[in-house]
CSV table of C-alpha atoms and ligand atoms in Angstrom, one decimal:
chain,number,residue,atom,x,y,z
A,1,MET,CA,-9.6,8.2,30.8
A,2,ARG,CA,-6.1,9.1,31.1
A,3,LYS,CA,-4.0,11.3,28.6
A,4,ARG,CA,-3.1,8.9,26.0
A,5,MET,CA,0.6,9.4,24.3
A,6,ALA,CA,2.9,7.6,21.9
A,7,VAL,CA,6.4,7.4,21.1
A,8,VAL,CA,7.2,5.3,17.8
A,9,LEU,CA,10.6,4.3,17.2
A,10,ALA,CA,11.8,4.8,13.8
A,11,ALA,CA,15.6,5.8,14.1
A,12,GLY,CA,17.2,2.4,13.0
A,13,LYS,CA,18.7,1.7,9.7
A,14,GLY,CA,17.5,-1.9,9.6
A,15,THR,CA,21.0,-3.4,8.8
A,16,ARG,CA,19.6,-6.7,8.3
A,17,MET,CA,17.4,-5.4,5.4
A,18,LYS,CA,20.5,-4.7,4.0
A,19,SER,CA,18.7,-1.6,2.0
A,20,GLN,CA,19.7,2.1,1.0
A,21,LEU,CA,16.0,2.7,2.0
A,22,PRO,CA,15.1,3.1,5.6
A,23,LYS,CA,13.8,-0.3,7.0
A,24,MET,CA,10.5,1.6,8.3
A,25,LEU,CA,9.6,2.4,4.9
A,26,HIS,CA,9.6,-0.8,3.3
A,27,ALA,CA,6.0,-1.3,2.2
A,28,ILE,CA,3.7,-4.2,3.0
A,29,ASN,CA,0.2,-4.3,1.0
A,30,GLY,CA,0.6,-0.8,0.1
A,31,LEU,CA,2.0,1.0,3.2
A,32,SER,CA,5.0,1.7,4.8
A,33,MET,CA,5.7,-0.3,8.1
A,34,VAL,CA,5.9,2.8,10.1
A,35,GLU,CA,2.6,4.2,8.5
A,36,HIS,CA,0.7,1.0,9.4
A,37,VAL,CA,2.1,1.8,13.1
A,38,VAL,CA,1.1,5.1,13.1
A,39,ARG,CA,-2.2,4.2,11.8
A,40,ALA,CA,-3.0,1.7,14.6
A,41,VAL,CA,-2.1,4.1,17.0
A,42,GLN,CA,-4.1,7.2,15.7
A,43,GLN,CA,-6.8,4.9,16.0
A,44,ASN,CA,-6.7,5.2,19.8
A,45,HIS,CA,-7.5,8.5,20.7
A,46,VAL,CA,-3.8,9.4,21.0
A,47,GLU,CA,-3.2,13.0,21.8
A,48,ASP,CA,0.6,13.3,20.9
A,49,ILE,CA,2.3,10.7,18.8
A,50,VAL,CA,6.0,11.5,18.7
A,51,SER,CA,8.4,9.7,16.4
A,52,ILE,CA,12.1,8.9,17.4
A,53,VAL,CA,13.8,9.7,13.6
A,54,GLY,CA,17.5,9.1,12.7
A,55,TYR,CA,18.7,7.0,9.8
A,56,GLY,CA,16.7,8.3,7.0
A,57,ALA,CA,15.0,10.9,8.7
A,58,ASP,CA,14.2,13.4,6.3
A,59,GLN,CA,12.2,10.3,4.1
A,60,VAL,CA,10.4,9.2,7.3
A,61,GLU,CA,9.4,12.2,8.1
A,62,ALA,CA,8.0,13.1,4.9
A,63,THR,CA,6.2,9.8,4.7
A,64,LEU,CA,4.6,10.6,8.0
A,65,GLY,CA,4.1,14.3,7.3
A,66,SER,CA,1.9,15.9,10.1
A,67,SER,CA,0.5,12.5,11.5
A,68,SER,CA,3.3,12.8,13.9
A,69,SER,CA,6.1,15.0,15.8
A,70,TYR,CA,9.6,14.2,15.7
A,71,ALA,CA,12.6,13.7,17.7
A,72,PHE,CA,15.8,13.4,16.4
A,73,GLN,CA,18.1,10.6,17.5
A,74,ALA,CA,21.6,11.2,16.0
A,75,GLU,CA,23.2,8.5,17.0
A,76,GLN,CA,21.5,5.1,17.2
A,77,LEU,CA,22.5,3.9,20.9
A,78,GLY,CA,19.5,1.5,21.8
A,79,THR,CA,15.9,1.8,21.9
A,80,GLY,CA,16.2,3.2,25.7
A,81,HIS,CA,18.4,6.1,24.3
A,82,ALA,CA,15.5,6.4,21.5
A,83,VAL,CA,12.6,6.9,23.7
A,84,LEU,CA,14.8,9.5,25.8
A,85,GLN,CA,14.7,11.7,22.6
A,86,ALA,CA,11.5,12.4,23.2
A,87,LYS,CA,12.0,13.7,26.7
A,88,ASP,CA,11.6,17.4,26.1
A,89,LEU,CA,8.4,16.9,24.3
A,90,LEU,CA,6.5,15.1,26.9
A,91,ILE,CA,8.3,15.2,30.4
A,92,ASP,CA,5.7,17.7,31.6
A,93,LYS,CA,2.9,15.6,30.6
A,94,GLU,CA,0.9,13.0,32.8
A,95,GLY,CA,-0.5,10.0,31.6
A,96,SER,CA,0.1,6.8,29.5
A,97,THR,CA,2.3,6.6,26.9
A,98,LEU,CA,2.6,3.8,24.4
A,99,VAL,CA,6.1,2.9,23.2
A,100,ILE,CA,5.9,0.8,19.8
A,101,CYS,CA,8.7,0.0,17.4
A,102,GLY,CA,8.0,0.9,13.6
A,103,ASP,CA,8.8,-2.4,12.4
A,104,THR,CA,6.0,-4.3,13.8
A,105,PRO,CA,3.4,-3.1,11.2
A,106,LEU,CA,0.8,-6.0,12.2
A,107,LEU,CA,-0.3,-5.1,15.4
A,108,THR,CA,-3.9,-3.8,15.4
A,109,SER,CA,-5.3,-0.9,16.9
A,110,GLU,CA,-7.7,-3.5,18.9
A,111,THR,CA,-4.8,-4.8,20.2
A,112,LEU,CA,-3.3,-1.5,21.4
A,113,ASN,CA,-6.5,-0.4,22.8
A,114,LYS,CA,-6.7,-3.6,25.1
A,115,LEU,CA,-2.9,-2.7,25.9
A,116,PHE,CA,-3.9,0.7,27.2
A,117,GLU,CA,-7.2,-0.3,28.7
A,118,THR,CA,-5.1,-2.8,30.9
A,119,HIS,CA,-2.7,-0.7,31.6
A,120,GLU,CA,-5.2,2.1,33.0
A,121,ASN,CA,-7.3,-0.2,34.8
A,122,SER,CA,-4.2,-1.2,36.8
A,123,SER,CA,-2.0,0.5,39.0
A,124,SER,CA,1.3,-0.7,36.9
A,125,SER,CA,3.8,1.9,36.1
A,126,ALA,CA,4.7,-0.5,32.7
A,127,THR,CA,2.5,-2.9,31.0
A,128,VAL,CA,4.5,-4.9,28.4
A,129,LEU,CA,3.0,-6.6,25.6
A,130,THR,CA,3.9,-10.2,25.2
A,131,ALA,CA,3.7,-13.1,23.1
A,132,ILE,CA,4.1,-16.7,23.4
A,133,VAL,CA,5.7,-18.0,20.4
A,134,GLY,CA,6.6,-21.3,18.7
A,135,ASP,CA,10.2,-19.8,17.8
A,136,SER,CA,11.7,-16.9,20.0
A,137,THR,CA,14.9,-16.5,18.1
A,138,GLY,CA,15.9,-12.9,17.9
A,139,TYR,CA,13.3,-11.3,20.4
A,140,GLY,CA,13.8,-10.6,24.1
A,141,ARG,CA,12.9,-13.0,26.6
A,142,VAL,CA,9.9,-12.2,29.2
A,143,ILE,CA,11.3,-13.6,32.4
A,144,ARG,CA,8.9,-14.2,35.1
A,145,ASP,CA,9.3,-15.0,39.0
A,146,GLU,CA,7.6,-18.4,40.5
A,147,ASN,CA,4.8,-16.1,41.1
A,148,GLN,CA,4.2,-15.5,37.6
A,149,THR,CA,5.2,-11.9,38.0
A,150,VAL,CA,7.4,-10.4,35.4
A,151,VAL,CA,10.6,-9.7,37.0
A,152,LYS,CA,12.7,-8.4,33.5
A,153,ILE,CA,13.4,-8.6,29.9
A,154,VAL,CA,16.3,-10.1,28.6
A,155,GLU,CA,17.7,-9.7,25.2
A,156,GLN,CA,18.7,-12.8,23.0
A,157,LYS,CA,22.4,-12.0,23.1
A,158,ASP,CA,22.4,-11.5,26.9
A,159,ALA,CA,20.4,-14.0,27.9
A,160,ASN,CA,21.5,-17.6,29.4
A,161,ALA,CA,20.7,-21.2,28.6
A,162,SER,CA,17.5,-21.2,30.7
A,163,GLU,CA,16.2,-17.6,29.6
A,164,LEU,CA,16.8,-19.0,26.0
A,165,ALA,CA,14.2,-21.2,26.4
A,166,VAL,CA,11.6,-18.8,27.5
A,167,ARG,CA,9.1,-18.7,24.7
A,168,GLU,CA,7.1,-16.0,26.1
A,169,ILE,CA,8.6,-12.8,23.9
A,170,ASN,CA,8.9,-9.1,24.3
A,171,THR,CA,6.7,-7.8,21.5
A,172,GLY,CA,8.6,-4.1,21.8
A,173,THR,CA,5.5,-2.8,22.6
A,174,TYR,CA,4.6,-1.1,26.1
A,175,VAL,CA,2.4,1.3,27.9
A,176,PHE,CA,4.0,3.3,30.6
A,177,ASP,CA,3.1,6.0,33.3
A,178,ASN,CA,4.8,8.8,31.4
A,179,GLN,CA,6.5,10.5,34.3
A,180,LYS,CA,8.0,7.0,35.9
A,181,LEU,CA,9.2,6.1,32.2
A,182,PHE,CA,11.4,9.1,31.8
A,183,LYS,CA,12.4,8.6,35.5
A,184,ALA,CA,13.5,5.1,35.1
A,185,LEU,CA,15.2,5.9,31.5
A,186,GLU,CA,17.6,7.8,33.3
A,187,LYS,CA,19.0,4.7,35.2
A,188,VAL,CA,19.4,2.6,31.9
A,189,THR,CA,23.3,1.7,31.1
A,190,ASN,CA,24.8,0.2,28.0
A,191,ASP,CA,26.4,-2.5,30.0
A,192,ASN,CA,25.2,-5.6,28.0
A,193,ALA,CA,26.5,-7.6,24.8
A,194,GLN,CA,25.6,-5.1,22.3
A,195,GLY,CA,26.9,-2.2,24.2
A,196,GLU,CA,23.4,-0.6,23.7
A,197,TYR,CA,20.6,1.3,26.0
A,198,TYR,CA,18.1,-1.3,26.2
A,199,LEU,CA,14.3,0.0,26.7
A,200,PRO,CA,13.5,-3.1,28.0
A,201,ASP,CA,15.8,-2.5,31.0
A,202,VAL,CA,13.3,0.1,32.9
A,203,ILE,CA,11.1,-3.2,33.6
A,204,GLU,CA,13.9,-4.0,35.8
A,205,ILE,CA,14.3,-0.9,37.1
A,206,MET,CA,10.8,-0.1,37.8
A,207,LYS,CA,10.6,-3.5,39.8
A,208,ASN,CA,13.7,-2.7,41.9
A,209,ASP,CA,12.1,0.7,42.4
A,210,GLY,CA,9.2,-1.0,44.0
A,211,ASP,CA,7.0,-0.2,41.4
A,212,THR,CA,4.3,-2.8,39.8
A,213,VAL,CA,4.9,-4.1,36.2
A,214,SER,CA,2.7,-6.1,34.3
A,215,ALA,CA,2.1,-8.4,31.1
A,216,HIS,CA,-0.5,-8.4,28.3
A,217,ILE,CA,0.1,-11.6,26.5
A,218,LEU,CA,-1.4,-11.3,22.8
A,219,GLU,CA,-3.8,-13.6,21.6
A,220,ASP,CA,-2.8,-13.7,18.3
A,221,MET,CA,0.9,-14.5,18.0
A,222,ASN,CA,1.0,-13.4,14.2
A,223,GLU,CA,0.5,-9.8,15.3
A,224,ALA,CA,4.0,-9.9,16.8
A,225,ILE,CA,6.1,-10.3,14.2
A,226,GLY,CA,9.2,-7.4,14.1
A,227,VAL,CA,10.4,-7.3,10.8
A,228,ASN,CA,14.2,-7.2,10.7
A,229,ASP,CA,14.9,-8.9,7.6
A,230,ARG,CA,13.1,-9.3,3.9
A,231,VAL,CA,12.2,-12.9,4.8
A,232,ALA,CA,10.4,-11.3,7.9
A,233,LEU,CA,8.5,-8.4,5.5
A,234,ALA,CA,7.6,-11.1,3.3
A,235,LYS,CA,6.3,-13.5,6.1
A,236,ALA,CA,4.5,-10.2,7.6
A,237,GLY,CA,2.8,-9.5,3.9
A,238,GLN,CA,1.3,-12.7,4.0
A,239,ILE,CA,-0.3,-12.7,7.3
A,240,LEU,CA,-1.7,-9.3,6.2
A,241,THR,CA,-2.8,-10.6,2.8
A,242,LYS,CA,-4.4,-13.3,4.6
A,243,ARG,CA,-6.1,-10.7,7.0
A,244,ILE,CA,-7.0,-8.4,4.2
A,245,ASN,CA,-8.1,-11.1,1.9
A,246,ASP,CA,-10.6,-12.8,4.7
A,247,TYR,CA,-12.2,-9.5,5.3
A,248,HIS,CA,-13.3,-9.1,1.6
A,249,MET,CA,-14.5,-12.7,1.6
A,250,ARG,CA,-16.5,-12.3,4.5
A,251,ASN,CA,-17.9,-8.8,3.3
A,252,GLY,CA,-19.3,-11.1,0.2
A,253,ILE,CA,-16.3,-10.8,-2.6
A,254,THR,CA,-15.5,-14.2,-3.8
A,255,LEU,CA,-11.8,-14.5,-4.3
A,256,VAL,CA,-11.1,-17.6,-6.4
A,257,ASN,CA,-7.6,-18.1,-5.3
A,258,PRO,CA,-7.2,-16.1,-2.1
A,259,THR,CA,-3.5,-16.8,-1.3
A,260,ASN,CA,-2.8,-15.7,-4.7
A,261,THR,CA,-4.5,-12.2,-4.8
A,262,TYR,CA,-2.8,-9.3,-3.8
A,263,ILE,CA,-5.1,-6.3,-2.3
A,264,GLU,CA,-3.7,-3.5,-0.9
A,265,VAL,CA,-5.1,-1.9,2.7
A,266,ASP,CA,-7.3,1.0,1.2
A,267,VAL,CA,-8.9,-0.9,-1.6
A,268,GLU,CA,-13.0,-1.2,-1.2
A,269,ILE,CA,-14.7,-4.0,-3.1
A,270,GLY,CA,-18.3,-4.1,-3.3
A,271,GLN,CA,-20.7,-7.4,-2.7
A,272,ASP,CA,-20.8,-10.2,-5.3
A,273,THR,CA,-17.8,-9.1,-7.1
A,274,ILE,CA,-15.4,-11.7,-8.4
A,275,ILE,CA,-11.8,-11.6,-8.2
A,276,GLU,CA,-9.9,-14.4,-9.9
A,277,ALA,CA,-6.5,-15.7,-9.3
A,278,GLY,CA,-3.3,-13.5,-9.6
A,279,VAL,CA,-5.4,-10.1,-9.4
A,280,SER,CA,-3.1,-7.1,-7.7
A,281,LEU,CA,-5.5,-4.5,-6.5
A,282,LYS,CA,-3.4,-1.1,-5.4
A,283,GLY,CA,-3.6,1.8,-3.9
A,284,LYS,CA,-7.0,3.8,-3.3
A,285,THR,CA,-8.7,1.8,-5.6
A,286,THR,CA,-12.9,1.0,-5.4
A,287,ILE,CA,-14.3,-1.4,-7.3
A,288,GLY,CA,-18.1,-1.9,-7.4
A,289,SER,CA,-20.5,-4.7,-6.9
A,290,ASN,CA,-21.1,-7.4,-9.2
A,291,CYS,CA,-17.7,-7.0,-11.2
A,292,VAL,CA,-15.7,-9.7,-12.4
A,293,ILE,CA,-11.8,-8.9,-12.3
A,294,GLY,CA,-10.4,-11.5,-14.4
A,295,SER,CA,-7.0,-13.3,-13.5
A,296,ASN,CA,-3.8,-11.2,-13.7
A,297,SER,CA,-5.3,-8.0,-13.9
A,298,GLU,CA,-3.7,-5.4,-12.1
A,299,ILE,CA,-5.7,-2.0,-11.2
A,300,ASP,CA,-3.8,0.7,-9.1
A,301,SER,CA,-5.6,3.8,-7.6
A,302,SER,CA,-8.7,3.2,-9.9
A,303,VAL,CA,-12.5,3.7,-9.3
A,304,ILE,CA,-14.7,1.1,-11.0
A,305,ALA,CA,-18.4,0.8,-11.0
A,306,ASP,CA,-20.7,-1.9,-10.8
A,307,TYR,CA,-21.0,-4.3,-13.4
A,308,VAL,CA,-17.9,-4.1,-14.9
A,309,ALA,CA,-15.8,-7.0,-16.6
A,310,ILE,CA,-12.3,-6.8,-16.8
A,311,LYS,CA,-10.1,-9.5,-18.6
A,312,GLN,CA,-6.1,-9.8,-17.8
A,313,SER,CA,-5.7,-6.0,-18.2
A,314,VAL,CA,-3.7,-3.3,-16.7
A,315,ILE,CA,-5.5,-0.1,-15.5
A,316,GLU,CA,-4.0,2.9,-13.7
A,317,TYR,CA,-5.4,6.2,-12.2
A,318,SER,CA,-8.3,5.8,-14.3
A,319,GLN,CA,-12.4,6.0,-13.9
A,320,ILE,CA,-14.5,3.3,-15.1
A,321,ALA,CA,-18.8,3.8,-15.5
A,322,GLU,CA,-21.0,0.8,-14.8
A,323,LYS,CA,-21.3,-2.4,-17.0
A,324,VAL,CA,-18.2,-1.8,-18.8
A,325,THR,CA,-16.0,-4.6,-20.5
A,326,ILE,CA,-12.2,-4.5,-20.8
A,327,GLY,CA,-9.7,-6.6,-22.0
A,328,PRO,CA,-8.1,-8.8,-22.5
A,329,PHE,CA,-4.4,-7.3,-22.7
A,330,ALA,CA,-5.8,-3.9,-22.7
A,331,HIS,CA,-3.9,-0.8,-20.9
A,332,LEU,CA,-5.7,2.1,-19.2
A,333,ARG,CA,-2.9,4.7,-18.4
A,334,PRO,CA,-3.6,7.5,-15.9
A,335,GLN,CA,-6.5,9.9,-16.3
A,336,SER,CA,-8.6,7.8,-18.6
A,337,VAL,CA,-12.3,8.3,-17.9
A,338,ILE,CA,-14.5,5.6,-19.4
A,339,GLY,CA,-18.4,5.8,-20.1
A,340,GLU,CA,-21.2,3.4,-19.2
A,341,GLU,CA,-21.3,0.5,-21.4
A,342,VAL,CA,-17.8,1.1,-23.3
A,343,HIS,CA,-16.0,-1.8,-24.9
A,344,ILE,CA,-12.3,-1.5,-24.3
A,345,GLY,CA,-11.0,-4.7,-26.4
A,346,ASN,CA,-7.7,-6.7,-26.6
A,347,PHE,CA,-4.3,-4.6,-27.3
A,348,VAL,CA,-5.9,-0.9,-27.1
A,349,GLU,CA,-4.3,1.6,-25.1
A,350,VAL,CA,-6.1,4.5,-23.7
A,351,LYS,CA,-4.3,7.4,-21.8
A,352,ASN,CA,-5.8,10.7,-20.5
A,353,SER,CA,-9.1,10.4,-22.9
A,354,ASN,CA,-12.5,10.6,-22.2
A,355,VAL,CA,-14.7,7.8,-23.8
A,356,GLY,CA,-18.3,8.4,-24.2
A,357,ALA,CA,-20.9,5.8,-22.9
A,358,LYS,CA,-21.4,2.8,-25.5
A,359,THR,CA,-18.2,3.5,-27.7
A,360,LYS,CA,-16.6,0.8,-28.8
A,361,ALA,CA,-12.7,0.3,-29.4
A,362,GLY,CA,-12.5,-3.5,-29.9
A,363,HIS,CA,-9.3,-4.0,-31.0
A,364,LEU,CA,-5.7,-2.9,-31.4
A,365,THR,CA,-6.0,1.1,-30.9
A,366,TYR,CA,-4.2,4.0,-29.1
A,367,ILE,CA,-6.6,6.6,-27.5
A,368,GLY,CA,-4.3,9.3,-26.3
A,369,ASP,CA,-5.2,13.0,-25.3
A,370,ALA,CA,-8.8,12.2,-26.8
A,371,ASP,CA,-12.2,13.4,-26.2
A,372,ILE,CA,-14.5,10.7,-27.8
A,373,GLY,CA,-18.2,10.9,-27.6
A,374,GLN,CA,-21.1,8.5,-27.1
A,375,ASP,CA,-21.6,5.5,-29.4
A,376,VAL,CA,-18.5,5.8,-31.4
A,377,ASN,CA,-17.0,2.7,-33.3
A,378,VAL,CA,-13.6,3.4,-32.9
A,379,GLY,CA,-12.3,0.7,-36.0
A,380,CYS,CA,-9.1,-1.7,-35.4
A,381,GLY,CA,-5.9,-0.1,-35.5
A,382,THR,CA,-6.9,3.6,-35.2
A,383,ILE,CA,-4.4,5.6,-33.7
A,384,PHE,CA,-4.8,8.9,-31.9
A,385,VAL,CA,-1.7,10.6,-33.0
A,386,ASN,CA,-1.3,13.3,-30.3
A,387,TYR,CA,2.5,13.8,-30.1
A,388,ASP,CA,4.5,16.2,-32.8
A,389,GLY,CA,7.6,15.3,-31.3
A,390,LYS,CA,7.5,18.5,-29.2
A,391,HIS,CA,4.1,18.6,-27.7
A,392,LYS,CA,0.9,16.9,-26.6
A,393,HIS,CA,-2.3,18.1,-28.4
A,394,ARG,CA,-6.0,16.7,-27.9
A,395,SER,CA,-8.5,15.6,-30.5
A,396,LYS,CA,-12.2,15.4,-30.3
A,397,VAL,CA,-14.6,12.9,-32.0
A,398,GLY,CA,-18.3,13.6,-31.8
A,399,ASP,CA,-21.5,11.6,-30.5
A,400,ASN,CA,-22.4,8.3,-33.3
A,401,ALA,CA,-19.0,9.0,-35.4
A,402,PHE,CA,-17.7,5.9,-37.1
A,403,ILE,CA,-14.1,5.9,-37.3
A,404,GLY,CA,-12.8,3.0,-39.6
A,405,CYS,CA,-10.0,0.8,-39.6
A,406,ASN,CA,-6.3,2.1,-39.3
A,407,ALA,CA,-7.1,5.6,-39.5
A,408,ASN,CA,-4.9,8.0,-37.8
A,409,ILE,CA,-6.4,11.2,-36.2
A,410,VAL,CA,-3.5,13.6,-36.0
A,411,ALA,CA,-4.2,16.1,-33.3
A,412,PRO,CA,-5.1,18.8,-32.7
A,413,VAL,CA,-8.4,17.9,-34.8
A,414,GLU,CA,-11.9,17.5,-34.4
A,415,VAL,CA,-14.2,15.0,-36.1
A,416,GLY,CA,-17.9,15.8,-36.0
A,417,ASN,CA,-21.2,14.3,-34.8
A,418,ARG,CA,-22.4,11.2,-37.0
A,419,ALA,CA,-19.1,12.0,-39.4
A,420,PHE,CA,-17.4,8.8,-41.1
A,421,VAL,CA,-13.8,8.3,-41.5
A,422,ALA,CA,-13.0,5.8,-44.0
A,423,ALA,CA,-10.5,2.9,-43.3
A,424,GLY,CA,-7.2,4.2,-43.7
A,425,ALA,CA,-7.2,7.8,-43.7
A,426,THR,CA,-5.2,10.0,-42.0
A,427,ILE,CA,-7.2,12.9,-40.6
A,428,THR,CA,-5.2,16.3,-40.4
A,429,LYS,CA,-8.3,18.8,-40.8
A,430,ASN,CA,-11.8,18.9,-38.9
A,431,VAL,CA,-14.3,16.6,-40.3
A,432,GLU,CA,-18.0,18.7,-40.0
A,433,ASP,CA,-20.8,16.9,-38.8
A,434,GLU,CA,-22.4,13.8,-40.8
A,435,ALA,CA,-19.5,14.1,-43.6
A,436,LEU,CA,-17.2,11.5,-44.7
A,437,ALA,CA,-13.5,12.0,-44.8
A,438,ILE,CA,-11.6,9.8,-47.1
A,439,SER,CA,-7.6,10.5,-47.6
A,440,ARG,CA,-6.1,7.9,-49.4
A,441,VAL,CA,-4.8,7.5,-53.1
A,442,ASP,CA,-7.4,5.9,-55.2
A,443,GLN,CA,-6.8,2.1,-56.0
A,444,LYS,CA,-5.4,1.3,-59.3
A,445,ASN,CA,-5.5,-2.4,-60.5
A,446,ILE,CA,-2.8,-3.2,-63.0
A,447,PRO,CA,-4.2,-6.2,-65.0
A,448,ASN,CA,-2.1,-9.2,-66.0
A,449,TYR,CA,0.7,-8.4,-63.4
A,450,TRP,CA,1.5,-12.0,-63.2
A,451,GLU,CA,2.2,-12.6,-66.5
A,452,LYS,CA,4.3,-9.7,-66.9
A,453,LEU,CA,6.3,-10.8,-64.1
A,454,GLN,CA,7.1,-14.0,-65.6
A,455,ASN,CA,8.4,-12.5,-68.9
A,456,LYS,CA,10.9,-10.2,-67.0
B,1,UD1,C1,13.5,-5.4,20.1
B,1,UD1,C2,13.6,-5.2,21.7
B,1,UD1,C3,13.4,-6.8,21.9
B,1,UD1,C4,11.9,-7.1,21.2
B,1,UD1,C5,11.7,-6.7,19.5
B,1,UD1,C6,10.6,-7.1,19.2
B,1,UD1,C7,15.4,-3.9,22.4
B,1,UD1,C8,16.8,-3.7,23.1
B,1,UD1,N1,14.7,-4.9,22.2
B,1,UD1,O1,14.5,-5.8,19.5
B,1,UD1,O2,13.1,-6.9,23.3
B,1,UD1,O3,11.7,-8.6,21.4
B,1,UD1,O4,12.3,-5.5,19.4
B,1,UD1,O5,10.5,-6.5,17.8
B,1,UD1,O6,14.6,-2.8,22.6
B,1,UD1,N2,15.4,1.9,17.2
B,1,UD1,C9,15.8,3.3,17.1
B,1,UD1,N3,16.9,3.9,17.7
B,1,UD1,C10,17.9,2.8,18.2
B,1,UD1,C11,17.8,1.5,18.0
B,1,UD1,C12,16.3,0.9,17.6
B,1,UD1,O7,15.1,4.1,16.9
B,1,UD1,O8,18.9,3.4,18.7
B,1,UD1,C13,14.1,1.4,16.5
B,1,UD1,C14,14.4,0.6,15.5
B,1,UD1,O9,14.4,1.5,14.4
B,1,UD1,C15,13.3,0.0,15.5
B,1,UD1,C16,12.8,-0.4,17.0
B,1,UD1,O10,13.6,0.3,17.7
B,1,UD1,O11,12.0,0.0,14.9
B,1,UD1,C17,13.7,-1.9,17.5
B,1,UD1,O12,14.9,-1.9,17.4
B,1,UD1,P1,15.3,-3.2,16.9
B,1,UD1,O13,17.0,-2.9,16.7
B,1,UD1,O14,14.7,-3.9,15.6
B,1,UD1,O15,15.5,-4.3,18.1
B,1,UD1,P2,15.3,-5.5,18.2
B,1,UD1,O16,16.6,-6.0,17.9
B,1,UD1,O17,14.3,-6.2,17.3
B,2,CA,CA1,13.1,-5.4,15.3
């Protein structure tokens, strides 16, 4: 196999996005567009990836990190000028160079592999990835001669009426013979409607130099979408959502309403789990098998074991063991670790806490910075008072403890194993194992109070 290299074009501002954020960094399904592109490239045994950065270069480099090396394009003078910035890094090498735009996030690694292979199995100097689309507005048109050979690519703004009618478009993705690419780029001018150095012009230049150029037509035109504005961003998101959701359904997961279910690229789900309508699964979330994720739940970067049932709840950066039931309307904030068969009920918030197996917190409770043992009953309205106005403190509750309703557990404090906290108690001192803590004024009844009030 010939050496494979890649140039990712990511220097443009993306004016049509009307955004402070560089276009490349707008995300679909949890990854920025340029990361989708670099991932697909990485899966193709590409040895050198050079990203051309310019607008928002620092942000783009921070996002891609060491997955790429970088060449800086100070002024965005066109896609041809952009590729030329990689010359110093690549000119000495021999092999095939993929050029791909950072704003075509739906191209799959399989497609890129086919493009590489088509090129490698031919004697062409350039192989361009094209697509036949219903509406070619905005794309460069692929012009073929009477023998159906590709002769040039014409940008929309430079096209005549018959060229405008062509429905075969340039996806902005090409594989070139590396040496020939940089040779041809030297001849590209900016003598066109936009005053830019167009990369696609190298096709005609190579042709005139007697080189062979060829095209590989994309099977699924949905992959070709180049995102230039937020309408296209949403369209790309819909297509990717369908791709991801179809993948999970084929893997044995039920999506009750797949067009209304948002799953990001790195989410994993086990067999026979049911995902109801309106669910968002984000980040590096892993869900086990046989779970039910109820409608409108949002789960971000969390690990959920098998047989977990969640109703209308929000879960972030947390871990949930087997057979847990959560919700409706619970909120698990970061670093919540929930043990097996725990029940977290309605209007319960948990943060940075460990909750032992079989513990129950059924209603209206705040558990913050606490380590709660196994089989504990946390009564309705209990608050783990973790903040003194300046610092956060932890509290601890032992196994089999019973916390009555509406208790305040004022951290730092410890409640022992099998200890009891009476309803309404405010606990500021440790409670030893098996003791009962009460801290409330004794009840006093004033008899005949109604009558006293009438006589006032
Ligand atoms: C480009 C192609 C067009 C193709 C379309 C596919 C050109 C001249 N036209 O048009 O034939 O149909 O993609 O989506 O190439 N960029 C730079 N530096 C620059 C200019 C652009 O890095 O100086 C980057 C952009 O950030 C973007 C990519 O190159 O990632 C494409 O640029 P864009 O302006 O979006 O080109 P299109 O008009 O879409
Ligand atoms: Ca584009």
